N, C-alpha and C. Protein backbone atom coordinates (compact mmCIF):
# COMPACT_ATOMS: atom_id res chain seq x y z
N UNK A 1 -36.56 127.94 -44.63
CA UNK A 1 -37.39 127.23 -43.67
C UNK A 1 -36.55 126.22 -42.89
N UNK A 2 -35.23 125.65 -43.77
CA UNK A 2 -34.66 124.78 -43.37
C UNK A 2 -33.86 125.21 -41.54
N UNK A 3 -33.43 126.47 -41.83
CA UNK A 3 -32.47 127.06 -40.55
C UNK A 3 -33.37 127.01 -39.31
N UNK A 4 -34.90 127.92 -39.51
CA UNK A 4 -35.57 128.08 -38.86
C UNK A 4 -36.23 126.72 -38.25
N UNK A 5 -36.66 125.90 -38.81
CA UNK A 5 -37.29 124.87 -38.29
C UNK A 5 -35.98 123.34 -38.68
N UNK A 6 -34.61 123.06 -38.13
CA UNK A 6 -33.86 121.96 -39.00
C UNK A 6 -34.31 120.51 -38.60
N UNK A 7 -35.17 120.03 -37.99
CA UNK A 7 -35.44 118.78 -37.51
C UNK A 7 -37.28 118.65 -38.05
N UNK A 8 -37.59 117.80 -39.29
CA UNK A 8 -38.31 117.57 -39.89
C UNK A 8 -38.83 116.12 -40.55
N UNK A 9 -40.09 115.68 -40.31
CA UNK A 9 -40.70 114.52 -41.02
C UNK A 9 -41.88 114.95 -41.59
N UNK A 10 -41.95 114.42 -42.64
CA UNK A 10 -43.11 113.97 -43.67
C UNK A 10 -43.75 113.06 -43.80
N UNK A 11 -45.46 112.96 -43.20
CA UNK A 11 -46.03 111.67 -43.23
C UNK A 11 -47.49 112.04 -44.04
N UNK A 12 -48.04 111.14 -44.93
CA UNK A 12 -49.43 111.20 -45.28
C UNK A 12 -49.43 112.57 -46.09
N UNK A 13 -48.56 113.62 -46.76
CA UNK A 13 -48.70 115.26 -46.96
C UNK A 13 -48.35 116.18 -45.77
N UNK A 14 -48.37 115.32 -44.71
CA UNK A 14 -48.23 115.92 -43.62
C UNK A 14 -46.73 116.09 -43.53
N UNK A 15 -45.93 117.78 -42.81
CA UNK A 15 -44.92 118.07 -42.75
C UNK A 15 -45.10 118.69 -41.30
N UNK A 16 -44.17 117.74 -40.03
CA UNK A 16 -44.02 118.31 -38.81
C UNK A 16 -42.48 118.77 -39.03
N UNK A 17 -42.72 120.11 -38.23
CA UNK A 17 -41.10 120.85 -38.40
C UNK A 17 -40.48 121.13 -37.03
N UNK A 18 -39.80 121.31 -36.02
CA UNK A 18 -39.41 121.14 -34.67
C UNK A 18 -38.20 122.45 -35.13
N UNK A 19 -38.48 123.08 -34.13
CA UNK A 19 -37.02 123.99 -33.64
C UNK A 19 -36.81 123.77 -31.95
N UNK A 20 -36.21 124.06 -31.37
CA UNK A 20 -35.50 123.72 -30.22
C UNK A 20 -34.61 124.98 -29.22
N UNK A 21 -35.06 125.47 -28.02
CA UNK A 21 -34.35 126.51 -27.83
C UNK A 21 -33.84 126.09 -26.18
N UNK A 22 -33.02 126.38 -25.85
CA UNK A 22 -32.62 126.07 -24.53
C UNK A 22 -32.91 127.22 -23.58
N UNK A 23 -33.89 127.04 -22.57
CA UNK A 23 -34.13 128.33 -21.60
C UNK A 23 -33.27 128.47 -20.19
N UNK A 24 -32.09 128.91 -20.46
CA UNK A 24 -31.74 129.15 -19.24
C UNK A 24 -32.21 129.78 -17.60
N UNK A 25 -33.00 130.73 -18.62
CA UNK A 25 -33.32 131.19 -17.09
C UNK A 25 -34.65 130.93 -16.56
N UNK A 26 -35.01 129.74 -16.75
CA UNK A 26 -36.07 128.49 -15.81
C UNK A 26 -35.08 127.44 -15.99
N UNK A 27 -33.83 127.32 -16.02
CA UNK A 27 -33.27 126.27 -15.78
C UNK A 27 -32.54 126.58 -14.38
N UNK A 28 -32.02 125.39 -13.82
CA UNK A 28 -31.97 125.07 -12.54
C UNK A 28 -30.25 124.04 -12.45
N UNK A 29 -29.08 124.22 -13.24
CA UNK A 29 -28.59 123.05 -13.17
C UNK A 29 -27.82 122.74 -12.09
N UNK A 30 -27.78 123.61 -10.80
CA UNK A 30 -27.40 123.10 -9.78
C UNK A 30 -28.57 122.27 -8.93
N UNK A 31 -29.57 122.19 -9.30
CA UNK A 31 -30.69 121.74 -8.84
C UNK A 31 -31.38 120.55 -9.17
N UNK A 32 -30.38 120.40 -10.54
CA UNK A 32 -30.86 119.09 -11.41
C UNK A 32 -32.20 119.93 -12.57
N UNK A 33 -31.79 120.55 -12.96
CA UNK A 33 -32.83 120.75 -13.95
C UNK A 33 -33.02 121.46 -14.70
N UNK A 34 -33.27 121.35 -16.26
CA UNK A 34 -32.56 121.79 -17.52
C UNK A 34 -34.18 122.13 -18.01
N UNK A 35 -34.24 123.30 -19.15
CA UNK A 35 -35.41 123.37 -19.13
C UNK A 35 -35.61 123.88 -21.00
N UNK A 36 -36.31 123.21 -21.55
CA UNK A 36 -36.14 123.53 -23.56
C UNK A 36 -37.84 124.03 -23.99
N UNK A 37 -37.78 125.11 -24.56
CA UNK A 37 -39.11 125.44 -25.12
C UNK A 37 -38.67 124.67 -26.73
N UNK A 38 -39.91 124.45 -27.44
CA UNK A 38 -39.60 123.89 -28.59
C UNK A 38 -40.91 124.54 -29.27
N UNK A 39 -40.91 124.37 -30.80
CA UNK A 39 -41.55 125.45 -31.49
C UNK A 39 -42.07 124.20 -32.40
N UNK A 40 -43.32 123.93 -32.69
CA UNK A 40 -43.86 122.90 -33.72
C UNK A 40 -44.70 123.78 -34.92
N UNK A 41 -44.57 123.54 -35.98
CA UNK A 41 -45.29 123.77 -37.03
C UNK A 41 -45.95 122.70 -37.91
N UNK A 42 -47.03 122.73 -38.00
CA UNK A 42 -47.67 121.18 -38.76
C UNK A 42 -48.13 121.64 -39.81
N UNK A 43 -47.82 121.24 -41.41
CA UNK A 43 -47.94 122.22 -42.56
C UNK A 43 -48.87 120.93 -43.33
N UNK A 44 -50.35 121.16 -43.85
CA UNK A 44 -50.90 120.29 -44.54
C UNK A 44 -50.47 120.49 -45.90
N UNK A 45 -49.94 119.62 -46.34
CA UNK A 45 -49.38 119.85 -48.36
C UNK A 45 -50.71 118.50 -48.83
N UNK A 46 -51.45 118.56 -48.61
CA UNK A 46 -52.43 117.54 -48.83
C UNK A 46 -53.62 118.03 -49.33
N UNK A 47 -54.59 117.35 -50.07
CA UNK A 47 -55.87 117.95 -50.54
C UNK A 47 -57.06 118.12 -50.05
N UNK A 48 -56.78 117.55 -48.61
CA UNK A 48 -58.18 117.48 -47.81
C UNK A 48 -57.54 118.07 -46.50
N UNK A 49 -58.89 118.73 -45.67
CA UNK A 49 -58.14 118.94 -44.37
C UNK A 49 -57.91 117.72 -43.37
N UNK A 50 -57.08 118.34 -42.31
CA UNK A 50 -57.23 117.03 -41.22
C UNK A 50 -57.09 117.79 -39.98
N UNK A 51 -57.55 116.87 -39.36
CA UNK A 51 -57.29 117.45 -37.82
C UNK A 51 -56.86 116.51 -36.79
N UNK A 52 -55.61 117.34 -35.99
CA UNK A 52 -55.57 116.73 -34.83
C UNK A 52 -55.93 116.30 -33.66
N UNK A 53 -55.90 114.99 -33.67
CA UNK A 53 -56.71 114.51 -32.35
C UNK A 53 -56.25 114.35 -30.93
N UNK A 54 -54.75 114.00 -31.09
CA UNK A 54 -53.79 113.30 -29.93
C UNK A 54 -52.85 113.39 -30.33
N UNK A 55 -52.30 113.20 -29.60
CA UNK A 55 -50.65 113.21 -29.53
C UNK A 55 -49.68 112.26 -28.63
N UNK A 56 -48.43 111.50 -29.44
CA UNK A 56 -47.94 110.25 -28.31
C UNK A 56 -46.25 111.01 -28.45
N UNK A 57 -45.42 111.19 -26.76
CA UNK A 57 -43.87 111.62 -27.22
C UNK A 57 -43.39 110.59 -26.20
N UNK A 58 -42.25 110.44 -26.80
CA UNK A 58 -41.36 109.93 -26.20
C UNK A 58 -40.20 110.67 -25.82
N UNK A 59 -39.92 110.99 -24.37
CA UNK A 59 -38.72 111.63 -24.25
C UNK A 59 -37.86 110.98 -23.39
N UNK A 60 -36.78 111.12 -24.08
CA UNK A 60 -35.47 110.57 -23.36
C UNK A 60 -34.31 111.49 -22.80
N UNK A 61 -33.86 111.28 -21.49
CA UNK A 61 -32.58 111.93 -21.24
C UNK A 61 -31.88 111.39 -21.12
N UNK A 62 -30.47 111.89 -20.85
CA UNK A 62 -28.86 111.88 -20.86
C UNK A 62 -28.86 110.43 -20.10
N UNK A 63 -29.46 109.73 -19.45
CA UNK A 63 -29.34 109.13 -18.91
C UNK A 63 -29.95 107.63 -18.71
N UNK A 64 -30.80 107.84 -19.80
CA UNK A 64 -31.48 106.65 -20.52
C UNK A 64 -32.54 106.14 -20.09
N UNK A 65 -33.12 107.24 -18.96
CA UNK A 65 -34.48 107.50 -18.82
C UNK A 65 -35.01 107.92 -19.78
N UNK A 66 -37.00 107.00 -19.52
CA UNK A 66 -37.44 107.42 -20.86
C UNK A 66 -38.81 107.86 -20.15
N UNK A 67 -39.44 108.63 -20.59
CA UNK A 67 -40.90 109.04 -20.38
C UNK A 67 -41.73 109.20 -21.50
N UNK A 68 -42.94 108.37 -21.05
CA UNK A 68 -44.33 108.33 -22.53
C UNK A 68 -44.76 109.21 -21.99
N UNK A 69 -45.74 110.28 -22.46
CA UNK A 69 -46.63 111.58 -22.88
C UNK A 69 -47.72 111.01 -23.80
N UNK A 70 -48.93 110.88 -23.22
CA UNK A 70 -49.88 111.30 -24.56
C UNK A 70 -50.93 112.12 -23.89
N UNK A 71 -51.72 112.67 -24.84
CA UNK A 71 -52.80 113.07 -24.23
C UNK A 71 -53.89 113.92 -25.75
N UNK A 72 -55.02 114.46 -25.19
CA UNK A 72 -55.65 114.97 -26.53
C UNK A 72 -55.35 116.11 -27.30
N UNK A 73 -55.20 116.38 -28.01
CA UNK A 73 -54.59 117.41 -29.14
C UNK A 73 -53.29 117.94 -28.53
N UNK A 74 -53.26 119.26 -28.60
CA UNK A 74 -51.62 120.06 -28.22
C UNK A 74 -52.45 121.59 -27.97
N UNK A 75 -51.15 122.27 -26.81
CA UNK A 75 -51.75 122.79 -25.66
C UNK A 75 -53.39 123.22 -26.01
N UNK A 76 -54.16 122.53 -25.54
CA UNK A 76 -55.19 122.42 -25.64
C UNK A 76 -56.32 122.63 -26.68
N UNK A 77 -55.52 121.83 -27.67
CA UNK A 77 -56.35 122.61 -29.16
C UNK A 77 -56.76 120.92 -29.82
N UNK A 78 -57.70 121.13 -30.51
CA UNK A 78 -57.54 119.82 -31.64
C UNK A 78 -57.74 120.29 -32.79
N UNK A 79 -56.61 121.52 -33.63
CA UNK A 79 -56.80 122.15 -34.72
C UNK A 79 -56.87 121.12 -35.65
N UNK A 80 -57.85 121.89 -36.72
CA UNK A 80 -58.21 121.43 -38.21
C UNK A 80 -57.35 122.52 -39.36
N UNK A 81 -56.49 121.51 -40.05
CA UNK A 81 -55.31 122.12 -40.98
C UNK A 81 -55.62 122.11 -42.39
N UNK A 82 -56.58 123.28 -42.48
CA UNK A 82 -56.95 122.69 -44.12
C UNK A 82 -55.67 123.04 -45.03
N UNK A 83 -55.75 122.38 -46.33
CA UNK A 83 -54.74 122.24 -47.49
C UNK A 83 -54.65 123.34 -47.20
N UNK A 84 -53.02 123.29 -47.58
CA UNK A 84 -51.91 124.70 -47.41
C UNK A 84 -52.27 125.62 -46.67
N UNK A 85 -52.67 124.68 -45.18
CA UNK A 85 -52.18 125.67 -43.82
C UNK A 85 -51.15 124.76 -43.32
N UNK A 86 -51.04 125.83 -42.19
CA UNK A 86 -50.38 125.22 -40.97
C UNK A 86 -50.62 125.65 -39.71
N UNK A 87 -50.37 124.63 -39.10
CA UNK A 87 -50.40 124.98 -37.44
C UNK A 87 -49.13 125.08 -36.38
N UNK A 88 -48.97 126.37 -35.51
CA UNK A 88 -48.28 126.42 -35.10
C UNK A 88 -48.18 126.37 -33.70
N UNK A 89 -47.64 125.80 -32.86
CA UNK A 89 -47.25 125.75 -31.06
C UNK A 89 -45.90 125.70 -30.98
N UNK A 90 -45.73 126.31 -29.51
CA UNK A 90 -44.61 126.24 -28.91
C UNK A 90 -44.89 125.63 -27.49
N UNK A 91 -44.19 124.76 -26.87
CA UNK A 91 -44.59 124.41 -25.58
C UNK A 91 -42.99 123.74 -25.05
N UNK A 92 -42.88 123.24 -23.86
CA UNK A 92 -41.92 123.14 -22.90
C UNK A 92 -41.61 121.97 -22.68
N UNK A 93 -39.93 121.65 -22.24
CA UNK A 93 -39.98 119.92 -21.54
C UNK A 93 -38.95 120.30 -20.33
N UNK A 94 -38.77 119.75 -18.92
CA UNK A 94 -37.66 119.98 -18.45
C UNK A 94 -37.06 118.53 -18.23
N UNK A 95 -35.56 118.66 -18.05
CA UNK A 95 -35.06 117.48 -17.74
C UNK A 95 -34.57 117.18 -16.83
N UNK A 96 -33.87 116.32 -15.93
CA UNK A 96 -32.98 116.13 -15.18
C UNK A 96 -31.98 115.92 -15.28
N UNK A 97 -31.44 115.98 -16.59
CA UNK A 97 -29.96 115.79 -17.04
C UNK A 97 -30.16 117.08 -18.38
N UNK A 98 -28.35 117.66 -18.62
CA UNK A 98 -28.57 118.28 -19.56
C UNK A 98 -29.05 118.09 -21.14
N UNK A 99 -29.06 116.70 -20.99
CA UNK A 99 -28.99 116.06 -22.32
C UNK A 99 -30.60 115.08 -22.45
N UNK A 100 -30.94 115.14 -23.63
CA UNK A 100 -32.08 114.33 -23.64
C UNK A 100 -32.59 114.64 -25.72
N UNK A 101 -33.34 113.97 -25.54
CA UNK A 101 -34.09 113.82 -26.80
C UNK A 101 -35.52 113.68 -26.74
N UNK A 102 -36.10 114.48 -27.88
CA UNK A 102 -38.15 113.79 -27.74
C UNK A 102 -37.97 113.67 -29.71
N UNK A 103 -39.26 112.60 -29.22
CA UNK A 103 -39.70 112.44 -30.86
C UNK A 103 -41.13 111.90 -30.01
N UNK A 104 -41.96 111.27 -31.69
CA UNK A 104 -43.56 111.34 -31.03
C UNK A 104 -44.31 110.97 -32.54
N UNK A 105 -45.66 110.82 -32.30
CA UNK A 105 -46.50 110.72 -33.06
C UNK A 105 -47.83 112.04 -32.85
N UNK A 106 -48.07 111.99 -34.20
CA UNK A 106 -49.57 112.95 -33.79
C UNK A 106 -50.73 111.67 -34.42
N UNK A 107 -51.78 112.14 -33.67
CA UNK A 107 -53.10 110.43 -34.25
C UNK A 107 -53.89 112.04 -35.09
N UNK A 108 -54.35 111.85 -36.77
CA UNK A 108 -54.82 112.80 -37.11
C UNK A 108 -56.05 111.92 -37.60
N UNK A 109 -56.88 112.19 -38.26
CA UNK A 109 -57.98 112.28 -38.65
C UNK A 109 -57.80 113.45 -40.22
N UNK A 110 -58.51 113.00 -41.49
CA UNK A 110 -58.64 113.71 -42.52
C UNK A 110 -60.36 113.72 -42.55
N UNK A 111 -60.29 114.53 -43.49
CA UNK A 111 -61.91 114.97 -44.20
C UNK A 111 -62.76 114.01 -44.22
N UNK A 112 -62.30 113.00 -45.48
CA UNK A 112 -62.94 111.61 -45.54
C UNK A 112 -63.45 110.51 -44.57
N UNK A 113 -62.34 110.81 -42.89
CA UNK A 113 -63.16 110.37 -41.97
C UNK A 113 -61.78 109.29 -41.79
N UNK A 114 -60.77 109.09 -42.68
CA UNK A 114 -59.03 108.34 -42.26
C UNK A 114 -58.83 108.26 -41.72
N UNK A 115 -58.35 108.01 -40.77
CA UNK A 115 -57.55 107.94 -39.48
C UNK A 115 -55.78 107.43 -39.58
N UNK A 116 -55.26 108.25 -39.88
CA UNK A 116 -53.30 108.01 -39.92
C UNK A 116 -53.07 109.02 -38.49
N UNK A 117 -51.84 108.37 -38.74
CA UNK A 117 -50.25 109.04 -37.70
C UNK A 117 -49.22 109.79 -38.78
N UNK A 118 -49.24 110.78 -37.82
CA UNK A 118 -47.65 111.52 -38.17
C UNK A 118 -46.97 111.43 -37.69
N UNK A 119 -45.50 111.12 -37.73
CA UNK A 119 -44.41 110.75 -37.15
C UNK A 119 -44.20 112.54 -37.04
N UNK A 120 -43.13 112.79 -35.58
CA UNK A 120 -42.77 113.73 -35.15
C UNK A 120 -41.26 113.47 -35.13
N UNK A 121 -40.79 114.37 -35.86
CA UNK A 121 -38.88 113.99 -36.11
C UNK A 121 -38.85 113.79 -34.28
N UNK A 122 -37.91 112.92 -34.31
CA UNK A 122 -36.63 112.97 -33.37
C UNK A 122 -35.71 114.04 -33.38
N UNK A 123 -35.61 115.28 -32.22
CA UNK A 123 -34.67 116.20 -31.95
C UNK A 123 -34.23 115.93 -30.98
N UNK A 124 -33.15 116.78 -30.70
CA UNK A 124 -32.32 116.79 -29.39
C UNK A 124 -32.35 117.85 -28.68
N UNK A 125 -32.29 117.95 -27.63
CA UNK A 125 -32.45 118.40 -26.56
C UNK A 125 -31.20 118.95 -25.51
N UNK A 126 -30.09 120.29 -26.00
CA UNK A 126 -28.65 119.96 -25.42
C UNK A 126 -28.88 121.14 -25.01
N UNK A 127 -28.29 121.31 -23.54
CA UNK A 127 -27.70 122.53 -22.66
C UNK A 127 -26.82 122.68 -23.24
N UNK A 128 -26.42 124.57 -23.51
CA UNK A 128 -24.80 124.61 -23.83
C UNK A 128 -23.91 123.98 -22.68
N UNK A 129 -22.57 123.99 -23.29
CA UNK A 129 -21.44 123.25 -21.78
C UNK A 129 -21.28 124.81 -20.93
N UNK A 130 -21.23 124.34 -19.70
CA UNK A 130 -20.90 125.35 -18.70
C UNK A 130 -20.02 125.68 -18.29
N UNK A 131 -19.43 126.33 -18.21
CA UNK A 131 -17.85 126.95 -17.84
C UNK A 131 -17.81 127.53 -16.25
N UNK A 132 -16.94 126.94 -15.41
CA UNK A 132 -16.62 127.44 -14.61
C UNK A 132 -15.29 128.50 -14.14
């Protein structure tokens, strides 16, 4: 699991896992613009379900620009993760530099009616180098 998903946090039972792929061909870098699909898996190891409500990222590029993101659930879902599931998305960021980073929070909600955060690892975000 480790290869497939290597950028990982554990909050509350909660396990967010991040993989990272670089899409060249929606990228643009004579144009200024770099483009990463990323792959999330949210694995409940917990005894109650929960569900997601929102979501907060922070992304940063090469250049020390930063952009906040929030909004309600993820691409348009507010899945409920009962014990020993998981949930899976893939969705997109582009940048203006080749280089950048996202990390984030998810706002969940459990059974009992709780209300916690999951921390979303910090990954990186790298174009291969380009050869001319």
């Amino acid at each position: 699991m480790k290869a497939l998903f290597p950028h990982f946090e554990t909050t509350r039972n909660v396990t967010v896992r991040v993989s990272v792929s670089f899409l060249p061909e929606q990228s643009e870098p004579a144009k200024g613009r770099w483009f990463w699909a990323y792959h999330v898996r949210i694995e409940n190891e917990g005894r109650q379900a929960v569900q997601l409500i929102s979501r907060e990222w922070t992304i940063s590029d090469g250049s020390g620009g930063r952009h906040e993101v929030q909004g309600e659930g993820v691409v348009g879902e507010q899945p409920v993760i009962e014990p020993g599931g998981a949930f899976d998305y893939v969705s997109g960021c582009p940048l203006n530099t080749p280089t950048g980073t996202m990390e984030g929070h998810y706002h969940m909600v459990a059974a009992d009616g709780s209300a916690f955060s999951v921390a979303i690892p910090r990954f990186p975000l790298v174009a291969p180098a380009v050869t001319s």
